[in-house]
């Protein structure tokens, strides 16, 4: 993975054993001069940084356009972050209705519709 520098190795086939379900995660270490298995903290930190980068790009795209349809949003994310369409759509669905940097990422209706950011801070000001 270019954004996290983590390497996931999956077993495609094993002759003598049942293949493990979980991939082996490795990281290149300069001091060791090769691949090492990182600690869970390092993997968590790298994944957190990757998610934050995705959220920043998502907010940047949606702050330029008030509403955007799924096709256009996924294409922009694919271009900006070098993702596949399936990965972009999966991450969009995972972040839906979550609060990020004071914004709520929403969709107009359940089937299709356009995506937008709802500014939580402005909505709280309207209440008082």
mmCIF file of C-alpha atoms in Angstrom, residues 7-112:
data_model
loop_
_atom_site.group_PDB
_atom_site.id
_atom_site.type_symbol
_atom_site.label_atom_id
_atom_site.label_comp_id
_atom_site.label_asym_id
_atom_site.label_seq_id
_atom_site.Cartn_x
_atom_site.Cartn_y
_atom_site.Cartn_z
ATOM 1 C CA UNK A 7 2.775 -4.911 2.562
ATOM 2 C CA UNK A 8 -0.035 -7.484 2.733
ATOM 3 C CA UNK A 9 0.870 -10.982 1.623
ATOM 4 C CA UNK A 10 -1.940 -13.471 1.033
ATOM 5 C CA UNK A 11 -1.540 -17.190 0.677
ATOM 6 C CA UNK A 12 -2.837 -18.218 -2.730
ATOM 7 C CA UNK A 13 -2.286 -21.926 -2.283
ATOM 8 C CA UNK A 14 -0.712 -24.326 0.216
ATOM 9 C CA UNK A 15 -0.196 -27.998 -0.512
ATOM 10 C CA UNK A 16 0.140 -29.449 2.936
ATOM 11 C CA UNK A 17 -1.985 -27.140 5.101
ATOM 12 C CA UNK A 18 -5.199 -25.204 5.028
ATOM 13 C CA UNK A 19 -4.405 -21.643 4.028
ATOM 14 C CA UNK A 20 -4.778 -18.962 6.731
ATOM 15 C CA UNK A 21 -7.633 -16.480 6.340
ATOM 16 C CA UNK A 22 -5.656 -13.473 7.544
ATOM 17 C CA UNK A 23 -2.916 -11.983 5.344
ATOM 18 C CA UNK A 24 0.605 -11.501 6.677
ATOM 19 C CA UNK A 25 1.362 -7.806 7.155
ATOM 20 C CA UNK A 26 4.966 -6.667 6.720
ATOM 21 C CA UNK A 27 6.894 -3.418 6.638
ATOM 22 C CA UNK A 28 10.283 -2.613 5.131
ATOM 23 C CA UNK A 29 12.746 -1.535 7.825
ATOM 24 C CA UNK A 30 15.953 0.312 6.875
ATOM 25 C CA UNK A 31 17.793 -0.663 10.065
ATOM 26 C CA UNK A 32 16.957 -4.355 9.664
ATOM 27 C CA UNK A 33 17.680 -4.194 5.953
ATOM 28 C CA UNK A 34 14.566 -6.124 5.012
ATOM 29 C CA UNK A 35 10.958 -6.921 5.770
ATOM 30 C CA UNK A 36 9.770 -7.090 9.382
ATOM 31 C CA UNK A 37 6.408 -7.825 10.959
ATOM 32 C CA UNK A 38 5.204 -4.539 12.517
ATOM 33 C CA UNK A 39 3.538 -4.264 15.904
ATOM 34 C CA UNK A 40 -0.221 -3.779 16.145
ATOM 35 C CA UNK A 41 0.344 -0.160 17.243
ATOM 36 C CA UNK A 42 2.285 0.639 14.071
ATOM 37 C CA UNK A 43 -0.380 -0.984 11.867
ATOM 38 C CA UNK A 44 -3.139 0.916 13.701
ATOM 39 C CA UNK A 45 -1.260 4.215 13.372
ATOM 40 C CA UNK A 46 -0.640 3.694 9.636
ATOM 41 C CA UNK A 47 -4.305 2.790 9.028
ATOM 42 C CA UNK A 48 -5.448 5.840 11.033
ATOM 43 C CA UNK A 49 -3.214 8.113 8.937
ATOM 44 C CA UNK A 50 -4.608 6.551 5.755
ATOM 45 C CA UNK A 51 -8.201 7.130 6.906
ATOM 46 C CA UNK A 52 -7.442 10.739 7.846
ATOM 47 C CA UNK A 53 -5.960 11.383 4.399
ATOM 48 C CA UNK A 54 -9.123 9.949 2.802
ATOM 49 C CA UNK A 55 -11.333 12.146 5.006
ATOM 50 C CA UNK A 56 -9.306 15.278 4.174
ATOM 51 C CA UNK A 57 -9.663 14.657 0.430
ATOM 52 C CA UNK A 58 -13.382 13.926 0.855
ATOM 53 C CA UNK A 59 -13.927 17.191 2.750
ATOM 54 C CA UNK A 60 -11.882 19.107 0.157
ATOM 55 C CA UNK A 61 -13.992 17.713 -2.707
ATOM 56 C CA UNK A 62 -17.324 18.301 -0.949
ATOM 57 C CA UNK A 63 -16.417 21.804 0.237
ATOM 58 C CA UNK A 64 -15.941 22.871 -3.416
ATOM 59 C CA UNK A 65 -19.309 21.445 -4.502
ATOM 60 C CA UNK A 66 -22.435 21.617 -2.348
ATOM 61 C CA UNK A 67 -23.873 18.350 -3.696
ATOM 62 C CA UNK A 68 -22.182 15.640 -5.753
ATOM 63 C CA UNK A 69 -23.472 12.336 -7.099
ATOM 64 C CA UNK A 70 -21.856 8.993 -6.306
ATOM 65 C CA UNK A 71 -20.240 8.515 -9.719
ATOM 66 C CA UNK A 72 -18.516 11.911 -9.716
ATOM 67 C CA UNK A 73 -17.420 11.569 -6.087
ATOM 68 C CA UNK A 74 -15.945 8.110 -6.601
ATOM 69 C CA UNK A 75 -14.139 9.223 -9.783
ATOM 70 C CA UNK A 76 -12.560 12.185 -8.000
ATOM 71 C CA UNK A 77 -11.490 10.016 -5.070
ATOM 72 C CA UNK A 78 -10.066 7.412 -7.459
ATOM 73 C CA UNK A 79 -8.053 10.065 -9.282
ATOM 74 C CA UNK A 80 -6.834 11.856 -6.157
ATOM 75 C CA UNK A 81 -5.979 8.818 -4.008
ATOM 76 C CA UNK A 82 -5.272 6.201 -6.718
ATOM 77 C CA UNK A 83 -8.021 3.859 -5.528
ATOM 78 C CA UNK A 84 -10.140 1.342 -7.374
ATOM 79 C CA UNK A 85 -13.820 2.118 -7.804
ATOM 80 C CA UNK A 86 -14.826 -0.688 -5.423
ATOM 81 C CA UNK A 87 -12.505 0.581 -2.684
ATOM 82 C CA UNK A 88 -13.673 4.168 -3.101
ATOM 83 C CA UNK A 89 -17.347 3.151 -2.879
ATOM 84 C CA UNK A 90 -16.704 0.920 0.144
ATOM 85 C CA UNK A 91 -14.932 3.720 2.008
ATOM 86 C CA UNK A 92 -17.689 6.185 1.132
ATOM 87 C CA UNK A 93 -20.273 3.818 2.632
ATOM 88 C CA UNK A 94 -18.131 3.257 5.750
ATOM 89 C CA UNK A 95 -17.904 6.997 6.442
ATOM 90 C CA UNK A 96 -21.553 7.786 5.774
ATOM 91 C CA UNK A 97 -23.311 9.668 8.633
ATOM 92 C CA UNK A 98 -20.066 10.013 10.571
ATOM 93 C CA UNK A 99 -18.816 13.296 12.031
ATOM 94 C CA UNK A 100 -15.391 14.388 10.745
ATOM 95 C CA UNK A 101 -13.697 17.716 11.543
ATOM 96 C CA UNK A 102 -17.045 19.247 12.520
ATOM 97 C CA UNK A 103 -18.861 18.007 9.411
ATOM 98 C CA UNK A 104 -21.352 15.188 9.005
ATOM 99 C CA UNK A 105 -21.016 13.264 5.751
ATOM 100 C CA UNK A 106 -24.544 12.552 4.474
ATOM 101 C CA UNK A 107 -26.497 11.283 1.475
ATOM 102 C CA UNK A 108 -29.860 12.701 0.366
ATOM 103 C CA UNK A 109 -31.701 9.386 0.236
ATOM 104 C CA UNK A 110 -30.845 5.716 0.718
ATOM 105 C CA UNK A 111 -30.936 4.662 -2.946
ATOM 106 C CA UNK A 112 -28.548 6.794 -4.952
#
